[in-house]
Amino acid sequence: MKTISLDKSFGGTQGVYSHESAVCKSTMTFAVYTPPQAAERPCPVVWYLSGLTCTHANVMEKGEYRRAAAALGLIIVCPDTSPRGEQVPNEPDNWQFGSGAGFYLDATQSPYDEHYRMYSYVTKELPEVIASHFPADMTRQGIFGHSMGGHGAITIALKNPSAYRSCSAFAPIARPMEAGWSKPAFEKYLGSDEAAWRQYDTCALIEDGHRFPELLVDQGTSDTFLEDGLRPIALEKACAEASIPLKLRMQEGYGHSYYFISTFMEDHLRWHADRLA
């Protein structure tokens, strides 16, 4: 692991790091905020998964999480959204696929299956790096994210309920099997058999019996992707039918940007801190 930068913030340290990923077969960059409490004891870990076109830096620079994380004693880990590099197949003119659009799945179709393995990276390889190099209590983990990252957070939590104690999301893609900005990517990464897509679709996972104790979701009512891309009502319906407690907050007038995310960031971190205590 290489240290790219370290900056003191609210008594803790905001770091950016890189390492050679055996899973993604590329150099991966990630950010970690370590709160001041970590100097005395291991701290709970909350994973933040970013959305389409983002890197580790978007939430680090615009998410405004450090003050709350420092007060609550939370380590915040922000992975990248995809593998990167000249050797990684990509579609530079397509913002919904390839670089910045890994969708937190493990691709099965050539040539993408060699590098696009973000599910395994986030759930297995990077946690091992965090456990080895940071004062992290890996028995207390939460996960959340935005849009594509909200989809990633909820699907990962549903499939790994023993690994995470808490899960929340900002404007998650609830039905990526059907949404216009994710369905083409699923076909390229996973092939044409839609049965293989269900393991990375929140509503389908719930329909197929996966469960998580409770979810918090914030969604802006002025989000331009609300009806086609995000479909929170489908998530609400799936959770109701499966008796999964869902706190869905429709936030009047908010859009899809980090103005929205930063407004409710502290609420989400307090939600996680309460469940990781």
PDB file of C-alpha atoms in Angstrom:
ATOM      1  CA  MET A   1       0.000   0.000   0.000  1.00  0.00           C
ATOM      2  CA  LYS A   2       1.264   3.446  -0.928  1.00  0.00           C
ATOM      3  CA  THR A   3       0.314   6.681   0.804  1.00  0.00           C
ATOM      4  CA  ILE A   4      -0.591   9.405  -1.687  1.00  0.00           C
ATOM      5  CA  SER A   5      -1.576  12.142   0.769  1.00  0.00           C
ATOM      6  CA  LEU A   6      -2.314  12.746   4.456  1.00  0.00           C
ATOM      7  CA  ASP A   7      -4.168  15.756   5.842  1.00  0.00           C
ATOM      8  CA  LYS A   8      -5.276  16.518   9.380  1.00  0.00           C
ATOM      9  CA  SER A   9      -8.992  17.255   9.681  1.00  0.00           C
ATOM     10  CA  PHE A  10     -11.178  17.642  12.800  1.00  0.00           C
ATOM     11  CA  GLY A  11      -8.445  16.011  14.872  1.00  0.00           C
ATOM     12  CA  GLY A  12      -8.277  12.957  12.633  1.00  0.00           C
ATOM     13  CA  THR A  13      -6.516  12.153   9.371  1.00  0.00           C
ATOM     14  CA  GLN A  14      -7.846  12.170   5.815  1.00  0.00           C
ATOM     15  CA  GLY A  15      -5.651   9.894   3.749  1.00  0.00           C
ATOM     16  CA  VAL A  16      -5.553   8.798   0.132  1.00  0.00           C
ATOM     17  CA  TYR A  17      -3.845   5.515  -0.697  1.00  0.00           C
ATOM     18  CA  SER A  18      -3.215   3.128  -3.575  1.00  0.00           C
ATOM     19  CA  HIS A  19      -2.339  -0.542  -3.923  1.00  0.00           C
ATOM     20  CA  GLU A  20      -2.002  -3.200  -6.591  1.00  0.00           C
ATOM     21  CA  SER A  21      -5.251  -5.131  -6.660  1.00  0.00           C
ATOM     22  CA  ALA A  22      -4.992  -8.843  -7.413  1.00  0.00           C
ATOM     23  CA  VAL A  23      -8.774  -8.942  -7.836  1.00  0.00           C
ATOM     24  CA  CYS A  24      -9.095  -6.088 -10.356  1.00  0.00           C
ATOM     25  CA  LYS A  25      -5.580  -6.524 -11.804  1.00  0.00           C
ATOM     26  CA  SER A  26      -4.960  -2.795 -11.692  1.00  0.00           C
ATOM     27  CA  THR A  27      -3.762  -0.058  -9.378  1.00  0.00           C
ATOM     28  CA  MET A  28      -6.675   0.920  -7.161  1.00  0.00           C
ATOM     29  CA  THR A  29      -6.962   4.181  -5.236  1.00  0.00           C
ATOM     30  CA  PHE A  30      -9.068   4.668  -2.112  1.00  0.00           C
ATOM     31  CA  ALA A  31      -9.589   7.213   0.665  1.00  0.00           C
ATOM     32  CA  VAL A  32      -9.791   6.616   4.416  1.00  0.00           C
ATOM     33  CA  TYR A  33     -10.743   9.084   7.122  1.00  0.00           C
ATOM     34  CA  THR A  34      -9.402   7.998  10.526  1.00  0.00           C
ATOM     35  CA  PRO A  35     -11.037   9.822  13.470  1.00  0.00           C
ATOM     36  CA  PRO A  36      -9.068  11.037  16.508  1.00  0.00           C
ATOM     37  CA  GLN A  37     -10.455   8.188  18.669  1.00  0.00           C
ATOM     38  CA  ALA A  38      -8.467   5.712  16.549  1.00  0.00           C
ATOM     39  CA  ALA A  39      -5.291   6.807  18.354  1.00  0.00           C
ATOM     40  CA  GLU A  40      -6.641   5.084  21.471  1.00  0.00           C
ATOM     41  CA  ARG A  41      -8.767   2.175  20.235  1.00  0.00           C
ATOM     42  CA  PRO A  42     -10.005   0.416  17.084  1.00  0.00           C
ATOM     43  CA  CYS A  43     -12.998   2.196  15.563  1.00  0.00           C
ATOM     44  CA  PRO A  44     -16.048   1.010  13.592  1.00  0.00           C
ATOM     45  CA  VAL A  45     -15.812   1.181   9.800  1.00  0.00           C
ATOM     46  CA  VAL A  46     -18.408   2.711   7.468  1.00  0.00           C
ATOM     47  CA  TRP A  47     -17.989   2.118   3.734  1.00  0.00           C
ATOM     48  CA  TYR A  48     -19.168   4.770   1.275  1.00  0.00           C
ATOM     49  CA  LEU A  49     -19.728   3.642  -2.324  1.00  0.00           C
ATOM     50  CA  SER A  50     -19.881   6.409  -4.926  1.00  0.00           C
ATOM     51  CA  GLY A  51     -22.016   6.747  -8.038  1.00  0.00           C
ATOM     52  CA  LEU A  52     -21.525   6.794 -11.801  1.00  0.00           C
ATOM     53  CA  THR A  53     -18.536   8.807 -13.125  1.00  0.00           C
ATOM     54  CA  CYS A  54     -17.134   9.252  -9.585  1.00  0.00           C
ATOM     55  CA  THR A  55     -13.820   8.300  -8.013  1.00  0.00           C
ATOM     56  CA  HIS A  56     -12.868   8.103  -4.329  1.00  0.00           C
ATOM     57  CA  ALA A  57     -12.436  11.881  -4.397  1.00  0.00           C
ATOM     58  CA  ASN A  58     -16.012  13.076  -5.001  1.00  0.00           C
ATOM     59  CA  VAL A  59     -17.380  12.333  -1.551  1.00  0.00           C
ATOM     60  CA  MET A  60     -14.026  13.139   0.048  1.00  0.00           C
ATOM     61  CA  GLU A  61     -14.138  16.659  -1.382  1.00  0.00           C
ATOM     62  CA  LYS A  62     -17.892  17.355  -1.367  1.00  0.00           C
ATOM     63  CA  GLY A  63     -19.567  14.940   1.051  1.00  0.00           C
ATOM     64  CA  GLU A  64     -18.802  16.887   4.262  1.00  0.00           C
ATOM     65  CA  TYR A  65     -18.533  13.762   6.418  1.00  0.00           C
ATOM     66  CA  ARG A  66     -15.411  14.435   8.496  1.00  0.00           C
ATOM     67  CA  ARG A  67     -16.854  16.612  11.269  1.00  0.00           C
ATOM     68  CA  ALA A  68     -19.548  14.035  12.069  1.00  0.00           C
ATOM     69  CA  ALA A  69     -17.193  11.080  11.646  1.00  0.00           C
ATOM     70  CA  ALA A  70     -14.749  12.671  14.085  1.00  0.00           C
ATOM     71  CA  ALA A  71     -17.473  13.333  16.648  1.00  0.00           C
ATOM     72  CA  LEU A  72     -18.867   9.807  16.312  1.00  0.00           C
ATOM     73  CA  GLY A  73     -15.552   7.974  16.122  1.00  0.00           C
ATOM     74  CA  LEU A  74     -16.121   6.390  12.700  1.00  0.00           C
ATOM     75  CA  ILE A  75     -13.548   5.323  10.116  1.00  0.00           C
ATOM     76  CA  ILE A  76     -14.879   6.196   6.648  1.00  0.00           C
ATOM     77  CA  VAL A  77     -13.590   4.170   3.682  1.00  0.00           C
ATOM     78  CA  CYS A  78     -14.217   5.468   0.154  1.00  0.00           C
ATOM     79  CA  PRO A  79     -13.209   3.057  -2.647  1.00  0.00           C
ATOM     80  CA  ASP A  80     -13.016   3.935  -6.318  1.00  0.00           C
ATOM     81  CA  THR A  81     -15.952   2.950  -8.536  1.00  0.00           C
ATOM     82  CA  SER A  82     -14.078   0.797 -11.060  1.00  0.00           C
ATOM     83  CA  PRO A  83     -10.659  -0.478 -12.081  1.00  0.00           C
ATOM     84  CA  ARG A  84      -8.627   1.948 -14.174  1.00  0.00           C
ATOM     85  CA  GLY A  85      -5.593   1.903 -16.458  1.00  0.00           C
ATOM     86  CA  GLU A  86      -4.567   1.419 -20.074  1.00  0.00           C
ATOM     87  CA  GLN A  87      -4.951  -2.338 -19.762  1.00  0.00           C
ATOM     88  CA  VAL A  88      -8.573  -2.077 -18.559  1.00  0.00           C
ATOM     89  CA  PRO A  89     -11.217  -2.261 -21.343  1.00  0.00           C
ATOM     90  CA  ASN A  90     -13.293   0.873 -21.438  1.00  0.00           C
ATOM     91  CA  GLU A  91     -15.754   2.954 -23.469  1.00  0.00           C
ATOM     92  CA  PRO A  92     -14.488   6.526 -22.992  1.00  0.00           C
ATOM     93  CA  ASP A  93     -17.560   8.131 -24.568  1.00  0.00           C
ATOM     94  CA  ASN A  94     -20.043   6.129 -22.455  1.00  0.00           C
ATOM     95  CA  TRP A  95     -20.395   7.491 -18.906  1.00  0.00           C
ATOM     96  CA  GLN A  96     -22.709   4.618 -17.961  1.00  0.00           C
ATOM     97  CA  PHE A  97     -20.210   1.847 -18.617  1.00  0.00           C
ATOM     98  CA  GLY A  98     -16.564   0.996 -18.026  1.00  0.00           C
ATOM     99  CA  SER A  99     -14.346   3.467 -16.200  1.00  0.00           C
ATOM    100  CA  GLY A 100     -16.287   4.991 -13.302  1.00  0.00           C
ATOM    101  CA  ALA A 101     -19.164   2.547 -13.808  1.00  0.00           C
ATOM    102  CA  GLY A 102     -18.262  -0.775 -12.235  1.00  0.00           C
ATOM    103  CA  PHE A 103     -21.752  -1.226 -10.682  1.00  0.00           C
ATOM    104  CA  TYR A 104     -20.207  -3.160  -7.765  1.00  0.00           C
ATOM    105  CA  LEU A 105     -20.562  -6.502  -9.528  1.00  0.00           C
ATOM    106  CA  ASP A 106     -18.194  -9.233 -10.717  1.00  0.00           C
ATOM    107  CA  ALA A 107     -18.290  -9.325 -14.518  1.00  0.00           C
ATOM    108  CA  THR A 108     -18.539 -12.727 -16.178  1.00  0.00           C
ATOM    109  CA  GLN A 109     -18.237 -11.691 -19.831  1.00  0.00           C
ATOM    110  CA  SER A 110     -14.968 -11.269 -21.729  1.00  0.00           C
ATOM    111  CA  PRO A 111     -13.064  -8.968 -21.859  1.00  0.00           C
ATOM    112  CA  TYR A 112     -14.548  -7.326 -18.754  1.00  0.00           C
ATOM    113  CA  ASP A 113     -14.339 -10.325 -16.417  1.00  0.00           C
ATOM    114  CA  GLU A 114     -10.584  -9.966 -15.980  1.00  0.00           C
ATOM    115  CA  HIS A 115     -10.734  -6.536 -14.330  1.00  0.00           C
ATOM    116  CA  TYR A 116     -14.307  -5.528 -13.456  1.00  0.00           C
ATOM    117  CA  ARG A 117     -14.676  -7.394 -10.167  1.00  0.00           C
ATOM    118  CA  MET A 118     -15.782  -4.602  -7.860  1.00  0.00           C
ATOM    119  CA  TYR A 119     -18.049  -6.835  -5.763  1.00  0.00           C
ATOM    120  CA  SER A 120     -15.134  -9.032  -4.725  1.00  0.00           C
ATOM    121  CA  TYR A 121     -12.883  -6.005  -4.364  1.00  0.00           C
ATOM    122  CA  VAL A 122     -15.221  -4.179  -1.966  1.00  0.00           C
ATOM    123  CA  THR A 123     -16.344  -7.211   0.031  1.00  0.00           C
ATOM    124  CA  LYS A 124     -13.078  -9.187   0.243  1.00  0.00           C
ATOM    125  CA  GLU A 125      -9.824  -7.640  -0.944  1.00  0.00           C
ATOM    126  CA  LEU A 126     -10.098  -4.049   0.271  1.00  0.00           C
ATOM    127  CA  PRO A 127     -11.435  -5.060   3.715  1.00  0.00           C
ATOM    128  CA  GLU A 128      -8.297  -7.156   4.151  1.00  0.00           C
ATOM    129  CA  VAL A 129      -6.190  -4.079   3.342  1.00  0.00           C
ATOM    130  CA  ILE A 130      -8.153  -1.960   5.812  1.00  0.00           C
ATOM    131  CA  ALA A 131      -7.872  -4.588   8.549  1.00  0.00           C
ATOM    132  CA  SER A 132      -4.113  -4.852   8.022  1.00  0.00           C
ATOM    133  CA  HIS A 133      -3.205  -1.172   7.850  1.00  0.00           C
ATOM    134  CA  PHE A 134      -5.750   0.778   9.932  1.00  0.00           C
ATOM    135  CA  PRO A 135      -7.024   0.696  13.546  1.00  0.00           C
ATOM    136  CA  ALA A 136     -10.344  -0.727  12.376  1.00  0.00           C
ATOM    137  CA  ASP A 137     -12.817  -2.840  14.315  1.00  0.00           C
ATOM    138  CA  MET A 138     -13.939  -5.109  11.472  1.00  0.00           C
ATOM    139  CA  THR A 139     -16.603  -6.692  13.676  1.00  0.00           C
ATOM    140  CA  ARG A 140     -18.491  -3.379  13.430  1.00  0.00           C
ATOM    141  CA  GLN A 141     -19.031  -2.408   9.808  1.00  0.00           C
ATOM    142  CA  GLY A 142     -21.699  -0.352   8.065  1.00  0.00           C
ATOM    143  CA  ILE A 143     -22.149   0.437   4.388  1.00  0.00           C
ATOM    144  CA  PHE A 144     -23.868   3.214   2.429  1.00  0.00           C
ATOM    145  CA  GLY A 145     -23.608   4.969  -0.907  1.00  0.00           C
ATOM    146  CA  HIS A 146     -25.138   7.165  -3.580  1.00  0.00           C
ATOM    147  CA  SER A 147     -27.016   6.198  -6.755  1.00  0.00           C
ATOM    148  CA  MET A 148     -24.957   3.382  -8.319  1.00  0.00           C
ATOM    149  CA  GLY A 149     -23.205   3.226  -4.943  1.00  0.00           C
ATOM    150  CA  GLY A 150     -26.540   3.079  -3.125  1.00  0.00           C
ATOM    151  CA  HIS A 151     -27.401   0.098  -5.316  1.00  0.00           C
ATOM    152  CA  GLY A 152     -24.029  -1.406  -4.438  1.00  0.00           C
ATOM    153  CA  ALA A 153     -24.415  -0.796  -0.710  1.00  0.00           C
ATOM    154  CA  ILE A 154     -27.858  -2.363  -0.404  1.00  0.00           C
ATOM    155  CA  THR A 155     -27.110  -5.373  -2.620  1.00  0.00           C
ATOM    156  CA  ILE A 156     -23.871  -6.040  -0.742  1.00  0.00           C
ATOM    157  CA  ALA A 157     -25.631  -5.766   2.626  1.00  0.00           C
ATOM    158  CA  LEU A 158     -28.461  -8.056   1.513  1.00  0.00           C
ATOM    159  CA  LYS A 159     -25.967 -10.723   0.425  1.00  0.00           C
ATOM    160  CA  ASN A 160     -23.687 -10.315   3.459  1.00  0.00           C
ATOM    161  CA  PRO A 161     -25.942  -9.542   6.434  1.00  0.00           C
ATOM    162  CA  SER A 162     -23.478 -11.016   8.912  1.00  0.00           C
ATOM    163  CA  ALA A 163     -20.669  -8.707   7.738  1.00  0.00           C
ATOM    164  CA  TYR A 164     -22.544  -5.393   8.110  1.00  0.00           C
ATOM    165  CA  ARG A 165     -24.580  -4.109  11.019  1.00  0.00           C
ATOM    166  CA  SER A 166     -26.045  -1.111   9.196  1.00  0.00           C
ATOM    167  CA  CYS A 167     -26.948  -0.003   5.676  1.00  0.00           C
ATOM    168  CA  SER A 168     -28.301   3.195   4.158  1.00  0.00           C
ATOM    169  CA  ALA A 169     -28.381   4.927   0.784  1.00  0.00           C
ATOM    170  CA  PHE A 170     -28.842   8.212  -1.022  1.00  0.00           C
ATOM    171  CA  ALA A 171     -31.008   7.849  -4.146  1.00  0.00           C
ATOM    172  CA  PRO A 172     -30.120   4.200  -4.835  1.00  0.00           C
ATOM    173  CA  ILE A 173     -30.819   2.498  -8.159  1.00  0.00           C
ATOM    174  CA  ALA A 174     -33.464   0.078  -6.877  1.00  0.00           C
ATOM    175  CA  ARG A 175     -34.142  -1.854 -10.107  1.00  0.00           C
ATOM    176  CA  PRO A 176     -30.903  -1.808 -12.157  1.00  0.00           C
ATOM    177  CA  MET A 177     -32.138  -4.795 -14.206  1.00  0.00           C
ATOM    178  CA  GLU A 178     -34.740  -2.464 -15.717  1.00  0.00           C
ATOM    179  CA  ALA A 179     -33.299   1.062 -15.468  1.00  0.00           C
ATOM    180  CA  GLY A 180     -32.127   2.676 -18.676  1.00  0.00           C
ATOM    181  CA  TRP A 181     -28.682   3.634 -17.384  1.00  0.00           C
ATOM    182  CA  SER A 182     -27.820   0.218 -15.909  1.00  0.00           C
ATOM    183  CA  LYS A 183     -29.527  -2.459 -18.024  1.00  0.00           C
ATOM    184  CA  PRO A 184     -27.070  -2.099 -20.967  1.00  0.00           C
ATOM    185  CA  ALA A 185     -24.130  -2.301 -18.560  1.00  0.00           C
ATOM    186  CA  PHE A 186     -25.531  -5.433 -16.920  1.00  0.00           C
ATOM    187  CA  GLU A 187     -25.801  -7.118 -20.321  1.00  0.00           C
ATOM    188  CA  LYS A 188     -22.195  -6.282 -21.211  1.00  0.00           C
ATOM    189  CA  TYR A 189     -20.807  -7.321 -17.826  1.00  0.00           C
ATOM    190  CA  LEU A 190     -23.032 -10.336 -17.122  1.00  0.00           C
ATOM    191  CA  GLY A 191     -24.353 -11.575 -20.479  1.00  0.00           C
ATOM    192  CA  SER A 192     -27.851 -11.760 -21.908  1.00  0.00           C
ATOM    193  CA  ASP A 193     -29.342 -14.193 -19.366  1.00  0.00           C
ATOM    194  CA  GLU A 194     -31.242 -11.912 -17.007  1.00  0.00           C
ATOM    195  CA  ALA A 195     -31.378 -14.644 -14.362  1.00  0.00           C
ATOM    196  CA  ALA A 196     -27.698 -13.887 -13.728  1.00  0.00           C
ATOM    197  CA  TRP A 197     -28.526 -10.229 -13.149  1.00  0.00           C
ATOM    198  CA  ARG A 198     -30.781 -10.860 -10.152  1.00  0.00           C
ATOM    199  CA  GLN A 199     -27.876 -11.223  -7.716  1.00  0.00           C
ATOM    200  CA  TYR A 200     -27.034  -7.538  -8.309  1.00  0.00           C
ATOM    201  CA  ASP A 201     -30.574  -6.116  -8.257  1.00  0.00           C
ATOM    202  CA  THR A 202     -31.919  -4.933  -4.880  1.00  0.00           C
ATOM    203  CA  CYS A 203     -35.572  -5.710  -5.519  1.00  0.00           C
ATOM    204  CA  ALA A 204     -34.776  -9.067  -7.118  1.00  0.00           C
ATOM    205  CA  LEU A 205     -32.572 -10.064  -4.179  1.00  0.00           C
ATOM    206  CA  ILE A 206     -35.398  -9.267  -1.764  1.00  0.00           C
ATOM    207  CA  GLU A 207     -37.848 -11.188  -3.937  1.00  0.00           C
ATOM    208  CA  ASP A 208     -35.436 -14.133  -3.879  1.00  0.00           C
ATOM    209  CA  GLY A 209     -35.302 -14.234  -0.092  1.00  0.00           C
ATOM    210  CA  HIS A 210     -32.356 -12.042   0.932  1.00  0.00           C
ATOM    211  CA  ARG A 211     -32.935  -9.937   4.034  1.00  0.00           C
ATOM    212  CA  PHE A 212     -31.367  -7.135   6.082  1.00  0.00           C
ATOM    213  CA  PRO A 213     -32.607  -5.892   9.478  1.00  0.00           C
ATOM    214  CA  GLU A 214     -33.461  -2.327   8.379  1.00  0.00           C
ATOM    215  CA  LEU A 215     -32.648   0.277   5.756  1.00  0.00           C
ATOM    216  CA  LEU A 216     -32.519   4.080   5.616  1.00  0.00           C
ATOM    217  CA  VAL A 217     -32.968   5.731   2.199  1.00  0.00           C
ATOM    218  CA  ASP A 218     -33.077   9.437   1.360  1.00  0.00           C
ATOM    219  CA  GLN A 219     -34.417  10.461  -2.043  1.00  0.00           C
ATOM    220  CA  GLY A 220     -34.818  13.959  -3.480  1.00  0.00           C
ATOM    221  CA  THR A 221     -38.194  14.737  -5.046  1.00  0.00           C
ATOM    222  CA  SER A 222     -36.563  16.940  -7.710  1.00  0.00           C
ATOM    223  CA  ASP A 223     -34.082  14.257  -8.760  1.00  0.00           C
ATOM    224  CA  THR A 224     -34.180  14.096 -12.573  1.00  0.00           C
ATOM    225  CA  PHE A 225     -33.434  10.345 -12.453  1.00  0.00           C
ATOM    226  CA  LEU A 226     -36.266   9.590 -10.028  1.00  0.00           C
ATOM    227  CA  GLU A 227     -38.795   7.790 -12.222  1.00  0.00           C
ATOM    228  CA  ASP A 228     -36.694   5.853 -14.741  1.00  0.00           C
ATOM    229  CA  GLY A 229     -33.358   5.344 -13.064  1.00  0.00           C
ATOM    230  CA  LEU A 230     -34.008   5.121  -9.322  1.00  0.00           C
ATOM    231  CA  ARG A 231     -37.565   3.872  -8.673  1.00  0.00           C
ATOM    232  CA  PRO A 232     -37.719   4.154  -4.864  1.00  0.00           C
ATOM    233  CA  ILE A 233     -41.374   3.077  -4.910  1.00  0.00           C
ATOM    234  CA  ALA A 234     -40.266  -0.336  -6.230  1.00  0.00           C
ATOM    235  CA  LEU A 235     -37.880  -0.625  -3.292  1.00  0.00           C
ATOM    236  CA  GLU A 236     -40.612   0.428  -0.889  1.00  0.00           C
ATOM    237  CA  LYS A 237     -42.944  -2.223  -2.309  1.00  0.00           C
ATOM    238  CA  ALA A 238     -40.310  -4.977  -2.176  1.00  0.00           C
ATOM    239  CA  CYS A 239     -39.401  -4.160   1.428  1.00  0.00           C
ATOM    240  CA  ALA A 240     -43.061  -4.021   2.495  1.00  0.00           C
ATOM    241  CA  GLU A 241     -43.793  -7.427   0.971  1.00  0.00           C
ATOM    242  CA  ALA A 242     -40.711  -8.907   2.682  1.00  0.00           C
ATOM    243  CA  SER A 243     -41.349  -7.164   6.029  1.00  0.00           C
ATOM    244  CA  ILE A 244     -37.987  -5.369   5.880  1.00  0.00           C
ATOM    245  CA  PRO A 245     -38.186  -2.114   7.859  1.00  0.00           C
ATOM    246  CA  LEU A 246     -37.443   0.706   5.399  1.00  0.00           C
ATOM    247  CA  LYS A 247     -37.229   4.348   6.394  1.00  0.00           C
ATOM    248  CA  LEU A 248     -37.737   6.059   3.016  1.00  0.00           C
ATOM    249  CA  ARG A 249     -37.522   9.839   3.303  1.00  0.00           C
ATOM    250  CA  MET A 250     -38.644  11.773   0.233  1.00  0.00           C
ATOM    251  CA  GLN A 251     -36.778  15.058   0.608  1.00  0.00           C
ATOM    252  CA  GLU A 252     -38.766  17.882  -0.965  1.00  0.00           C
ATOM    253  CA  GLY A 253     -36.959  19.911  -3.621  1.00  0.00           C
ATOM    254  CA  TYR A 254     -33.610  18.097  -3.473  1.00  0.00           C
ATOM    255  CA  GLY A 255     -31.866  16.759  -6.564  1.00  0.00           C
ATOM    256  CA  HIS A 256     -29.230  14.104  -7.231  1.00  0.00           C
ATOM    257  CA  SER A 257     -26.062  16.050  -6.453  1.00  0.00           C
ATOM    258  CA  TYR A 258     -23.725  16.402  -3.486  1.00  0.00           C
ATOM    259  CA  TYR A 259     -25.737  19.407  -2.320  1.00  0.00           C
ATOM    260  CA  PHE A 260     -28.359  16.784  -1.472  1.00  0.00           C
ATOM    261  CA  ILE A 261     -25.914  14.212  -0.083  1.00  0.00           C
ATOM    262  CA  SER A 262     -24.000  16.640   2.135  1.00  0.00           C
ATOM    263  CA  THR A 263     -27.263  17.951   3.610  1.00  0.00           C
ATOM    264  CA  PHE A 264     -28.198  14.552   5.033  1.00  0.00           C
ATOM    265  CA  MET A 265     -24.733  13.054   5.501  1.00  0.00           C
ATOM    266  CA  GLU A 266     -24.700  13.593   9.263  1.00  0.00           C
ATOM    267  CA  ASP A 267     -28.118  11.921   9.603  1.00  0.00           C
ATOM    268  CA  HIS A 268     -26.767   8.831   7.886  1.00  0.00           C
ATOM    269  CA  LEU A 269     -23.581   8.708   9.923  1.00  0.00           C
ATOM    270  CA  ARG A 270     -25.577   8.968  13.133  1.00  0.00           C
ATOM    271  CA  TRP A 271     -27.818   6.144  11.873  1.00  0.00           C
ATOM    272  CA  HIS A 272     -24.740   3.979  11.382  1.00  0.00           C
ATOM    273  CA  ALA A 273     -23.087   5.023  14.642  1.00  0.00           C
ATOM    274  CA  ASP A 274     -26.190   4.050  16.632  1.00  0.00           C
ATOM    275  CA  ARG A 275     -26.131   0.557  15.114  1.00  0.00           C
ATOM    276  CA  LEU A 276     -22.358   0.130  15.403  1.00  0.00           C
ATOM    277  CA  ALA A 277     -22.153   1.219  19.043  1.00  0.00           C
TER     278      ALA A 277
END
